[in-house]
Amino acid sequence: MNIIDFIRQPWPWYVAGPLVGLTVPALLLLGNKSFGISSSLRHACAMCFPANIPFFKYEWKKEIWNLIFVFGIFLGGLLTMGFFSNPDAIVISGDLRSELATYGITEINGLVPEQLFSWDRLFTVRGFVIMVLGGFLIGFGSRYAGGCTSGHSISGLANLQWPSLVATCCFMVGGLIMANFILPHILSL
């Protein structure tokens, strides 16, 4: 097996998890930086729209590393899509496939079902709720919680921060409620 084939295959949790987890101490040791993604929107807004808004008046240039980090994630996604994509069909369990079929989602060819996530579905009630309202709620929740799941659940827990433990527990409970009680109603719209 060559390196390209090794990179293309799904990595087991016991390899990928520690690699993600090691970014926290690496950032702390190499630059005394804290891992998180949601703050990069604030930095980008402060950089691109230097209005007289107090929330955007700070030294965003000290956080330029965060914008470079996020750009690296974007670039890594593009490189992966272009050169390291797995040509095999995505395999999901038969039970999940059957459950999705009850909601009219039968074409599962890519990473996300086009019957849910596509430009023409955006202008349906279900598409608007999932993509626009869901995106707004994720952004609002990240701001309200003082960080996103990666900031709290990876970096905050690694630093033994009590607010990150509370936020992570709330993320988990919210995700369970959403997946089991709310999402089925949205999918049947």
Short mmCIF file of N, CA and C in Angstrom, two decimals:
data_model
loop_
_atom_site.label_atom_id
_atom_site.label_comp_id
_atom_site.label_asym_id
_atom_site.label_seq_id
_atom_site.Cartn_x
_atom_site.Cartn_y
_atom_site.Cartn_z
N MET A 1 0.85 -1.18 0.00
CA MET A 1 0.00 0.00 0.00
C MET A 1 0.89 1.24 0.00
N ASN A 2 0.65 2.14 -0.97
CA ASN A 2 1.44 3.36 -1.00
C ASN A 2 0.81 4.42 -0.11
N ILE A 3 1.49 5.54 0.04
CA ILE A 3 1.05 6.59 0.97
C ILE A 3 -0.28 7.21 0.55
N ILE A 4 -0.51 7.35 -0.75
CA ILE A 4 -1.77 7.93 -1.23
C ILE A 4 -2.94 7.03 -0.86
N ASP A 5 -2.79 5.73 -1.05
CA ASP A 5 -3.86 4.80 -0.67
C ASP A 5 -4.09 4.82 0.84
N PHE A 6 -3.03 4.97 1.60
CA PHE A 6 -3.16 5.04 3.05
C PHE A 6 -3.93 6.29 3.48
N ILE A 7 -3.65 7.42 2.83
CA ILE A 7 -4.33 8.67 3.17
C ILE A 7 -5.79 8.62 2.75
N ARG A 8 -6.10 7.98 1.65
CA ARG A 8 -7.47 7.93 1.13
C ARG A 8 -8.43 7.12 1.98
N GLN A 9 -7.92 6.14 2.66
CA GLN A 9 -8.82 5.27 3.42
C GLN A 9 -9.32 5.98 4.68
N PRO A 10 -10.49 5.58 5.18
CA PRO A 10 -10.95 6.14 6.45
C PRO A 10 -10.00 5.74 7.57
N TRP A 11 -9.66 6.69 8.40
CA TRP A 11 -8.75 6.40 9.50
C TRP A 11 -9.56 6.00 10.72
N PRO A 12 -9.11 5.03 11.48
CA PRO A 12 -9.85 4.63 12.68
C PRO A 12 -9.79 5.73 13.74
N TRP A 13 -10.76 5.70 14.63
CA TRP A 13 -10.86 6.72 15.67
C TRP A 13 -9.61 6.78 16.53
N TYR A 14 -8.96 5.65 16.76
CA TYR A 14 -7.82 5.63 17.66
C TYR A 14 -6.57 6.23 17.02
N VAL A 15 -6.63 6.55 15.73
CA VAL A 15 -5.54 7.28 15.07
C VAL A 15 -5.94 8.75 14.90
N ALA A 16 -7.13 8.97 14.33
CA ALA A 16 -7.57 10.34 14.06
C ALA A 16 -7.81 11.12 15.35
N GLY A 17 -8.41 10.49 16.35
CA GLY A 17 -8.71 11.18 17.61
C GLY A 17 -7.47 11.73 18.29
N PRO A 18 -6.45 10.90 18.52
CA PRO A 18 -5.24 11.45 19.14
C PRO A 18 -4.55 12.52 18.29
N LEU A 19 -4.60 12.39 16.97
CA LEU A 19 -3.99 13.43 16.13
C LEU A 19 -4.69 14.77 16.31
N VAL A 20 -6.03 14.74 16.36
CA VAL A 20 -6.77 15.98 16.62
C VAL A 20 -6.45 16.47 18.03
N GLY A 21 -6.45 15.54 18.99
CA GLY A 21 -6.16 15.92 20.37
C GLY A 21 -4.78 16.51 20.57
N LEU A 22 -3.81 16.07 19.78
CA LEU A 22 -2.45 16.58 19.92
C LEU A 22 -2.28 17.99 19.38
N THR A 23 -3.27 18.49 18.62
CA THR A 23 -3.17 19.88 18.15
C THR A 23 -3.25 20.86 19.32
N VAL A 24 -3.97 20.48 20.38
CA VAL A 24 -4.11 21.38 21.53
C VAL A 24 -2.77 21.62 22.21
N PRO A 25 -2.05 20.57 22.65
CA PRO A 25 -0.76 20.86 23.27
C PRO A 25 0.26 21.43 22.29
N ALA A 26 0.16 21.04 21.01
CA ALA A 26 1.11 21.59 20.03
C ALA A 26 0.93 23.11 19.91
N LEU A 27 -0.33 23.57 19.82
CA LEU A 27 -0.57 25.01 19.74
C LEU A 27 -0.13 25.72 21.02
N LEU A 28 -0.38 25.10 22.16
CA LEU A 28 0.02 25.72 23.43
C LEU A 28 1.53 25.78 23.56
N LEU A 29 2.22 24.69 23.20
CA LEU A 29 3.67 24.65 23.34
C LEU A 29 4.40 25.50 22.31
N LEU A 30 3.90 25.50 21.08
CA LEU A 30 4.60 26.21 20.01
C LEU A 30 4.32 27.71 19.98
N GLY A 31 3.13 28.12 20.41
CA GLY A 31 2.84 29.54 20.30
C GLY A 31 1.95 30.11 21.38
N ASN A 32 1.71 29.32 22.45
CA ASN A 32 0.82 29.76 23.52
C ASN A 32 -0.54 30.20 22.97
N LYS A 33 -1.07 29.39 22.04
CA LYS A 33 -2.35 29.68 21.39
C LYS A 33 -3.38 28.64 21.81
N SER A 34 -4.63 29.07 21.80
CA SER A 34 -5.73 28.17 22.15
C SER A 34 -6.47 27.77 20.88
N PHE A 35 -6.81 26.48 20.77
CA PHE A 35 -7.48 25.95 19.59
C PHE A 35 -8.95 26.32 19.60
N GLY A 36 -9.44 26.84 18.49
CA GLY A 36 -10.84 27.17 18.32
C GLY A 36 -11.05 27.77 16.94
N ILE A 37 -12.23 27.61 16.41
CA ILE A 37 -12.51 28.05 15.05
C ILE A 37 -13.50 29.23 15.02
N SER A 38 -14.47 29.23 15.91
CA SER A 38 -15.55 30.21 15.81
C SER A 38 -15.07 31.65 15.94
N SER A 39 -13.99 31.90 16.65
CA SER A 39 -13.49 33.27 16.79
C SER A 39 -12.93 33.82 15.49
N SER A 40 -12.63 32.95 14.53
CA SER A 40 -12.05 33.43 13.27
C SER A 40 -13.04 34.29 12.49
N LEU A 41 -14.34 34.10 12.67
CA LEU A 41 -15.32 34.96 12.01
C LEU A 41 -15.20 36.39 12.54
N ARG A 42 -15.02 36.52 13.84
CA ARG A 42 -14.83 37.85 14.42
C ARG A 42 -13.58 38.51 13.86
N HIS A 43 -12.49 37.74 13.77
CA HIS A 43 -11.23 38.28 13.24
C HIS A 43 -11.39 38.72 11.79
N ALA A 44 -12.09 37.90 10.99
CA ALA A 44 -12.30 38.24 9.58
C ALA A 44 -13.14 39.49 9.44
N CYS A 45 -14.18 39.62 10.27
CA CYS A 45 -15.03 40.81 10.21
C CYS A 45 -14.25 42.05 10.64
N ALA A 46 -13.44 41.92 11.69
CA ALA A 46 -12.64 43.06 12.14
C ALA A 46 -11.62 43.47 11.09
N MET A 47 -11.12 42.50 10.33
CA MET A 47 -10.13 42.78 9.30
C MET A 47 -10.79 43.42 8.07
N CYS A 48 -11.93 42.88 7.65
CA CYS A 48 -12.53 43.30 6.39
C CYS A 48 -13.46 44.51 6.53
N PHE A 49 -14.08 44.67 7.68
CA PHE A 49 -15.05 45.75 7.88
C PHE A 49 -14.67 46.56 9.11
N PRO A 50 -13.65 47.38 9.01
CA PRO A 50 -13.19 48.14 10.19
C PRO A 50 -14.12 49.30 10.53
N ALA A 51 -15.37 48.97 10.84
CA ALA A 51 -16.35 50.00 11.20
C ALA A 51 -16.12 50.41 12.65
N ASN A 52 -16.86 51.37 13.07
CA ASN A 52 -16.75 51.88 14.42
C ASN A 52 -17.64 51.08 15.38
N ILE A 53 -17.48 49.76 15.36
CA ILE A 53 -18.26 48.87 16.22
C ILE A 53 -17.34 48.39 17.33
N PRO A 54 -17.70 48.61 18.58
CA PRO A 54 -16.81 48.25 19.69
C PRO A 54 -16.40 46.78 19.70
N PHE A 55 -17.29 45.88 19.29
CA PHE A 55 -16.99 44.45 19.30
C PHE A 55 -15.82 44.12 18.37
N PHE A 56 -15.64 44.90 17.30
CA PHE A 56 -14.58 44.66 16.33
C PHE A 56 -13.36 45.54 16.55
N LYS A 57 -13.33 46.31 17.62
CA LYS A 57 -12.19 47.16 17.90
C LYS A 57 -11.25 46.45 18.88
N TYR A 58 -10.31 45.75 18.34
CA TYR A 58 -9.29 45.06 19.13
C TYR A 58 -8.13 44.76 18.19
N GLU A 59 -7.07 44.24 18.71
CA GLU A 59 -5.87 43.93 17.91
C GLU A 59 -6.04 42.59 17.20
N TRP A 60 -6.81 42.58 16.13
CA TRP A 60 -7.06 41.33 15.41
C TRP A 60 -5.79 40.81 14.75
N LYS A 61 -4.81 41.68 14.50
CA LYS A 61 -3.56 41.24 13.85
C LYS A 61 -2.79 40.26 14.74
N LYS A 62 -3.01 40.32 16.06
CA LYS A 62 -2.36 39.36 16.94
C LYS A 62 -2.95 37.96 16.77
N GLU A 63 -4.13 37.89 16.18
CA GLU A 63 -4.82 36.61 15.99
C GLU A 63 -4.81 36.17 14.52
N ILE A 64 -3.93 36.74 13.71
CA ILE A 64 -3.87 36.40 12.29
C ILE A 64 -3.57 34.91 12.09
N TRP A 65 -2.87 34.29 13.04
CA TRP A 65 -2.57 32.86 12.96
C TRP A 65 -3.85 32.05 12.85
N ASN A 66 -4.92 32.52 13.54
CA ASN A 66 -6.19 31.79 13.53
C ASN A 66 -6.81 31.81 12.14
N LEU A 67 -6.71 32.95 11.46
CA LEU A 67 -7.24 33.04 10.09
C LEU A 67 -6.42 32.16 9.14
N ILE A 68 -5.12 32.11 9.34
CA ILE A 68 -4.27 31.25 8.52
C ILE A 68 -4.61 29.78 8.79
N PHE A 69 -4.86 29.45 10.04
CA PHE A 69 -5.26 28.09 10.41
C PHE A 69 -6.55 27.69 9.71
N VAL A 70 -7.56 28.58 9.75
CA VAL A 70 -8.84 28.29 9.10
C VAL A 70 -8.67 28.19 7.59
N PHE A 71 -7.84 29.06 7.00
CA PHE A 71 -7.57 28.96 5.58
C PHE A 71 -6.89 27.62 5.25
N GLY A 72 -6.02 27.16 6.15
CA GLY A 72 -5.39 25.85 5.96
C GLY A 72 -6.39 24.72 5.97
N ILE A 73 -7.41 24.83 6.82
CA ILE A 73 -8.48 23.82 6.83
C ILE A 73 -9.21 23.83 5.50
N PHE A 74 -9.53 25.02 5.01
CA PHE A 74 -10.21 25.16 3.71
C PHE A 74 -9.34 24.60 2.59
N LEU A 75 -8.07 24.96 2.58
CA LEU A 75 -7.15 24.48 1.55
C LEU A 75 -6.97 22.96 1.64
N GLY A 76 -6.89 22.45 2.85
CA GLY A 76 -6.78 21.00 3.03
C GLY A 76 -8.01 20.28 2.49
N GLY A 77 -9.19 20.88 2.69
CA GLY A 77 -10.41 20.29 2.14
C GLY A 77 -10.39 20.27 0.62
N LEU A 78 -9.93 21.36 0.01
CA LEU A 78 -9.84 21.42 -1.45
C LEU A 78 -8.84 20.38 -1.99
N LEU A 79 -7.69 20.28 -1.34
CA LEU A 79 -6.68 19.31 -1.78
C LEU A 79 -7.20 17.88 -1.62
N THR A 80 -7.88 17.63 -0.51
CA THR A 80 -8.43 16.30 -0.29
C THR A 80 -9.47 15.96 -1.34
N MET A 81 -10.34 16.92 -1.63
CA MET A 81 -11.38 16.69 -2.63
C MET A 81 -10.75 16.45 -4.01
N GLY A 82 -9.71 17.21 -4.33
CA GLY A 82 -9.12 17.10 -5.66
C GLY A 82 -8.19 15.92 -5.85
N PHE A 83 -7.44 15.56 -4.81
CA PHE A 83 -6.39 14.55 -4.99
C PHE A 83 -6.55 13.29 -4.14
N PHE A 84 -7.23 13.39 -3.02
CA PHE A 84 -7.27 12.26 -2.10
C PHE A 84 -8.67 11.70 -1.89
N SER A 85 -9.61 12.05 -2.73
CA SER A 85 -10.97 11.55 -2.57
C SER A 85 -11.00 10.04 -2.71
N ASN A 86 -11.81 9.44 -1.89
CA ASN A 86 -12.00 7.99 -1.97
C ASN A 86 -13.03 7.72 -3.07
N PRO A 87 -12.68 7.00 -4.12
CA PRO A 87 -13.61 6.79 -5.23
C PRO A 87 -14.74 5.81 -4.90
N ASP A 88 -14.60 5.08 -3.80
CA ASP A 88 -15.63 4.11 -3.43
C ASP A 88 -16.88 4.83 -2.92
N ALA A 89 -18.01 4.19 -3.11
CA ALA A 89 -19.27 4.75 -2.62
C ALA A 89 -19.26 4.79 -1.09
N ILE A 90 -19.93 5.80 -0.55
CA ILE A 90 -20.03 5.92 0.89
C ILE A 90 -20.96 4.83 1.40
N VAL A 91 -20.51 4.14 2.41
CA VAL A 91 -21.28 3.03 2.97
C VAL A 91 -21.97 3.49 4.24
N ILE A 92 -23.30 3.36 4.27
CA ILE A 92 -24.04 3.64 5.50
C ILE A 92 -24.87 2.41 5.82
N SER A 93 -25.30 2.31 7.05
CA SER A 93 -26.02 1.10 7.46
C SER A 93 -27.37 1.02 6.77
N GLY A 94 -27.85 -0.18 6.61
CA GLY A 94 -29.15 -0.41 5.99
C GLY A 94 -30.28 0.19 6.80
N ASP A 95 -30.15 0.17 8.14
CA ASP A 95 -31.18 0.76 9.00
C ASP A 95 -31.30 2.26 8.76
N LEU A 96 -30.16 2.94 8.66
CA LEU A 96 -30.19 4.38 8.41
C LEU A 96 -30.76 4.67 7.02
N ARG A 97 -30.36 3.88 6.05
CA ARG A 97 -30.88 4.06 4.69
C ARG A 97 -32.41 3.89 4.68
N SER A 98 -32.92 2.91 5.41
CA SER A 98 -34.38 2.69 5.49
C SER A 98 -35.07 3.84 6.19
N GLU A 99 -34.48 4.33 7.27
CA GLU A 99 -35.09 5.45 7.99
C GLU A 99 -35.12 6.71 7.13
N LEU A 100 -34.02 6.99 6.43
CA LEU A 100 -34.00 8.16 5.55
C LEU A 100 -35.03 8.03 4.43
N ALA A 101 -35.25 6.82 3.95
CA ALA A 101 -36.24 6.61 2.88
C ALA A 101 -37.64 6.97 3.36
N THR A 102 -37.93 6.79 4.65
CA THR A 102 -39.26 7.18 5.16
C THR A 102 -39.47 8.69 5.08
N TYR A 103 -38.38 9.46 5.00
CA TYR A 103 -38.47 10.91 4.86
C TYR A 103 -38.30 11.36 3.42
N GLY A 104 -38.25 10.42 2.49
CA GLY A 104 -38.11 10.75 1.08
C GLY A 104 -36.68 10.98 0.65
N ILE A 105 -35.72 10.58 1.44
CA ILE A 105 -34.31 10.77 1.10
C ILE A 105 -33.77 9.42 0.65
N THR A 106 -33.67 9.26 -0.65
CA THR A 106 -33.27 7.97 -1.21
C THR A 106 -31.96 8.04 -1.99
N GLU A 107 -31.57 9.22 -2.45
CA GLU A 107 -30.35 9.37 -3.24
C GLU A 107 -29.20 9.79 -2.33
N ILE A 108 -28.43 8.81 -1.89
CA ILE A 108 -27.31 9.07 -0.99
C ILE A 108 -26.04 8.71 -1.76
N ASN A 109 -25.57 9.65 -2.58
CA ASN A 109 -24.42 9.38 -3.44
C ASN A 109 -23.15 10.09 -2.99
N GLY A 110 -23.29 11.26 -2.39
CA GLY A 110 -22.11 12.01 -1.98
C GLY A 110 -21.99 12.07 -0.47
N LEU A 111 -21.26 13.07 0.00
CA LEU A 111 -21.09 13.22 1.44
C LEU A 111 -22.39 13.63 2.12
N VAL A 112 -23.20 14.43 1.44
CA VAL A 112 -24.49 14.84 1.98
C VAL A 112 -25.56 14.56 0.94
N PRO A 113 -26.76 14.18 1.37
CA PRO A 113 -27.82 13.91 0.38
C PRO A 113 -28.25 15.18 -0.34
N GLU A 114 -28.24 15.14 -1.66
CA GLU A 114 -28.66 16.30 -2.44
C GLU A 114 -30.13 16.62 -2.24
N GLN A 115 -30.92 15.66 -1.79
CA GLN A 115 -32.33 15.92 -1.53
C GLN A 115 -32.52 16.81 -0.29
N LEU A 116 -31.45 17.01 0.46
CA LEU A 116 -31.49 17.94 1.60
C LEU A 116 -30.64 19.17 1.36
N PHE A 117 -29.44 18.98 0.82
CA PHE A 117 -28.46 20.06 0.70
C PHE A 117 -28.12 20.33 -0.75
N SER A 118 -28.87 21.22 -1.38
CA SER A 118 -28.58 21.67 -2.74
C SER A 118 -29.23 23.03 -2.92
N TRP A 119 -28.83 23.74 -3.96
CA TRP A 119 -29.35 25.09 -4.16
C TRP A 119 -30.87 25.08 -4.39
N ASP A 120 -31.37 24.10 -5.13
CA ASP A 120 -32.81 24.09 -5.36
C ASP A 120 -33.59 23.72 -4.10
N ARG A 121 -33.00 22.96 -3.19
CA ARG A 121 -33.67 22.60 -1.92
C ARG A 121 -33.62 23.74 -0.91
N LEU A 122 -32.72 24.69 -1.11
CA LEU A 122 -32.60 25.82 -0.19
C LEU A 122 -33.90 26.61 -0.11
N PHE A 123 -34.64 26.65 -1.21
CA PHE A 123 -35.85 27.47 -1.26
C PHE A 123 -37.11 26.69 -0.91
N THR A 124 -36.94 25.54 -0.27
CA THR A 124 -38.08 24.80 0.27
C THR A 124 -38.13 25.07 1.77
N VAL A 125 -39.25 24.76 2.41
CA VAL A 125 -39.36 24.98 3.85
C VAL A 125 -38.33 24.13 4.59
N ARG A 126 -38.23 22.87 4.23
CA ARG A 126 -37.28 21.97 4.88
C ARG A 126 -35.85 22.45 4.67
N GLY A 127 -35.50 22.81 3.46
CA GLY A 127 -34.15 23.29 3.16
C GLY A 127 -33.82 24.58 3.89
N PHE A 128 -34.78 25.50 3.95
CA PHE A 128 -34.55 26.76 4.65
C PHE A 128 -34.33 26.52 6.14
N VAL A 129 -35.14 25.66 6.73
CA VAL A 129 -35.00 25.37 8.16
C VAL A 129 -33.66 24.71 8.44
N ILE A 130 -33.28 23.74 7.63
CA ILE A 130 -32.03 23.02 7.87
C ILE A 130 -30.81 23.89 7.60
N MET A 131 -30.77 24.56 6.45
CA MET A 131 -29.56 25.28 6.07
C MET A 131 -29.47 26.69 6.65
N VAL A 132 -30.53 27.47 6.53
CA VAL A 132 -30.46 28.87 6.96
C VAL A 132 -30.71 29.00 8.46
N LEU A 133 -31.83 28.50 8.92
CA LEU A 133 -32.14 28.60 10.35
C LEU A 133 -31.14 27.80 11.18
N GLY A 134 -30.80 26.60 10.71
CA GLY A 134 -29.81 25.79 11.41
C GLY A 134 -28.45 26.47 11.47
N GLY A 135 -28.03 27.07 10.38
CA GLY A 135 -26.76 27.79 10.36
C GLY A 135 -26.76 28.98 11.30
N PHE A 136 -27.88 29.71 11.33
CA PHE A 136 -27.99 30.84 12.25
C PHE A 136 -27.90 30.36 13.70
N LEU A 137 -28.62 29.28 14.02
CA LEU A 137 -28.61 28.77 15.39
C LEU A 137 -27.23 28.26 15.81
N ILE A 138 -26.50 27.67 14.87
CA ILE A 138 -25.13 27.23 15.19
C ILE A 138 -24.24 28.43 15.48
N GLY A 139 -24.34 29.46 14.65
CA GLY A 139 -23.55 30.67 14.88
C GLY A 139 -23.92 31.37 16.18
N PHE A 140 -25.23 31.49 16.43
CA PHE A 140 -25.69 32.12 17.67
C PHE A 140 -25.25 31.31 18.88
N GLY A 141 -25.41 29.99 18.80
CA GLY A 141 -25.03 29.13 19.92
C GLY A 141 -23.55 29.19 20.21
N SER A 142 -22.73 29.25 19.16
CA SER A 142 -21.28 29.35 19.37
C SER A 142 -20.92 30.64 20.08
N ARG A 143 -21.56 31.70 19.67
CA ARG A 143 -21.29 33.00 20.32
C ARG A 143 -21.81 33.02 21.75
N TYR A 144 -23.00 32.49 21.95
CA TYR A 144 -23.62 32.49 23.27
C TYR A 144 -22.83 31.61 24.24
N ALA A 145 -22.31 30.48 23.76
CA ALA A 145 -21.54 29.56 24.60
C ALA A 145 -20.09 30.01 24.77
N GLY A 146 -19.69 31.05 24.07
CA GLY A 146 -18.32 31.52 24.18
C GLY A 146 -17.33 30.66 23.42
N GLY A 147 -17.81 29.92 22.44
CA GLY A 147 -16.94 29.09 21.63
C GLY A 147 -17.71 27.95 20.99
N CYS A 148 -17.06 27.30 20.06
CA CYS A 148 -17.70 26.21 19.32
C CYS A 148 -17.32 24.87 19.96
N THR A 149 -17.79 23.81 19.35
CA THR A 149 -17.51 22.48 19.89
C THR A 149 -16.02 22.18 19.90
N SER A 150 -15.30 22.62 18.88
CA SER A 150 -13.86 22.34 18.88
C SER A 150 -13.14 23.16 19.95
N GLY A 151 -13.55 24.40 20.13
CA GLY A 151 -12.91 25.23 21.15
C GLY A 151 -13.16 24.71 22.56
N HIS A 152 -14.41 24.36 22.86
CA HIS A 152 -14.74 23.88 24.19
C HIS A 152 -14.37 22.41 24.40
N SER A 153 -14.82 21.55 23.46
CA SER A 153 -14.69 20.12 23.69
C SER A 153 -13.29 19.59 23.47
N ILE A 154 -12.50 20.26 22.68
CA ILE A 154 -11.12 19.79 22.46
C ILE A 154 -10.17 20.62 23.32
N SER A 155 -10.18 21.92 23.11
CA SER A 155 -9.22 22.76 23.80
C SER A 155 -9.60 23.03 25.26
N GLY A 156 -10.85 23.40 25.49
CA GLY A 156 -11.28 23.73 26.85
C GLY A 156 -11.19 22.55 27.80
N LEU A 157 -11.63 21.38 27.36
CA LEU A 157 -11.53 20.20 28.23
C LEU A 157 -10.08 19.82 28.48
N ALA A 158 -9.22 19.98 27.48
CA ALA A 158 -7.81 19.66 27.66
C ALA A 158 -7.17 20.59 28.68
N ASN A 159 -7.70 21.81 28.79
CA ASN A 159 -7.19 22.77 29.77
C ASN A 159 -7.94 22.71 31.09
N LEU A 160 -8.84 21.71 31.24
CA LEU A 160 -9.60 21.49 32.46
C LEU A 160 -10.45 22.70 32.86
N GLN A 161 -11.10 23.32 31.88
CA GLN A 161 -11.94 24.48 32.14
C GLN A 161 -13.37 24.04 32.43
N TRP A 162 -13.89 24.45 33.59
CA TRP A 162 -15.25 24.09 34.00
C TRP A 162 -16.30 24.55 32.98
N PRO A 163 -16.25 25.80 32.47
CA PRO A 163 -17.26 26.22 31.48
C PRO A 163 -17.25 25.34 30.23
N SER A 164 -16.09 24.82 29.85
CA SER A 164 -16.02 23.95 28.67
C SER A 164 -16.67 22.61 28.94
N LEU A 165 -16.56 22.11 30.17
CA LEU A 165 -17.24 20.87 30.52
C LEU A 165 -18.75 21.06 30.46
N VAL A 166 -19.23 22.17 31.01
CA VAL A 166 -20.66 22.47 30.97
C VAL A 166 -21.13 22.62 29.52
N ALA A 167 -20.38 23.37 28.72
CA ALA A 167 -20.75 23.58 27.32
C ALA A 167 -20.75 22.27 26.55
N THR A 168 -19.76 21.42 26.77
CA THR A 168 -19.69 20.12 26.08
C THR A 168 -20.86 19.24 26.46
N CYS A 169 -21.22 19.21 27.73
CA CYS A 169 -22.39 18.43 28.16
C CYS A 169 -23.66 18.97 27.49
N CYS A 170 -23.78 20.29 27.41
CA CYS A 170 -24.95 20.89 26.74
C CYS A 170 -24.95 20.58 25.24
N PHE A 171 -23.76 20.59 24.60
CA PHE A 171 -23.68 20.22 23.18
C PHE A 171 -24.19 18.80 22.98
N MET A 172 -23.76 17.89 23.85
CA MET A 172 -24.15 16.49 23.72
C MET A 172 -25.64 16.30 23.93
N VAL A 173 -26.18 16.90 24.98
CA VAL A 173 -27.61 16.78 25.26
C VAL A 173 -28.42 17.42 24.13
N GLY A 174 -28.00 18.60 23.69
CA GLY A 174 -28.68 19.26 22.57
C GLY A 174 -28.64 18.44 21.30
N GLY A 175 -27.50 17.82 21.02
CA GLY A 175 -27.38 16.97 19.84
C GLY A 175 -28.28 15.75 19.91
N LEU A 176 -28.37 15.13 21.08
CA LEU A 176 -29.25 13.97 21.26
C LEU A 176 -30.71 14.35 21.09
N ILE A 177 -31.09 15.48 21.68
CA ILE A 177 -32.49 15.94 21.54
C ILE A 177 -32.79 16.27 20.09
N MET A 178 -31.86 16.98 19.45
CA MET A 178 -32.07 17.36 18.05
C MET A 178 -32.20 16.13 17.16
N ALA A 179 -31.26 15.21 17.27
CA ALA A 179 -31.24 14.04 16.37
C ALA A 179 -32.43 13.12 16.60
N ASN A 180 -32.88 12.98 17.83
CA ASN A 180 -33.92 12.00 18.12
C ASN A 180 -35.33 12.56 18.17
N PHE A 181 -35.50 13.84 18.47
CA PHE A 181 -36.84 14.37 18.66
C PHE A 181 -37.23 15.50 17.70
N ILE A 182 -36.26 16.36 17.33
CA ILE A 182 -36.60 17.52 16.49
C ILE A 182 -36.36 17.23 15.01
N LEU A 183 -35.20 16.66 14.67
CA LEU A 183 -34.86 16.41 13.27
C LEU A 183 -35.89 15.56 12.54
N PRO A 184 -36.44 14.51 13.14
CA PRO A 184 -37.45 13.74 12.41
C PRO A 184 -38.66 14.59 11.98
N HIS A 185 -39.03 15.58 12.77
CA HIS A 185 -40.14 16.48 12.39
C HIS A 185 -39.73 17.42 11.27
N ILE A 186 -38.49 17.89 11.31
CA ILE A 186 -38.01 18.77 10.24
C ILE A 186 -37.92 18.00 8.93
N LEU A 187 -37.43 16.76 9.00
CA LEU A 187 -37.29 15.96 7.77
C LEU A 187 -38.63 15.59 7.16
N SER A 188 -39.69 15.59 7.96
CA SER A 188 -40.99 15.26 7.38
C SER A 188 -41.74 16.48 6.85
N LEU A 189 -41.09 17.66 6.85
CA LEU A 189 -41.72 18.87 6.28
C LEU A 189 -41.87 18.72 4.78
#
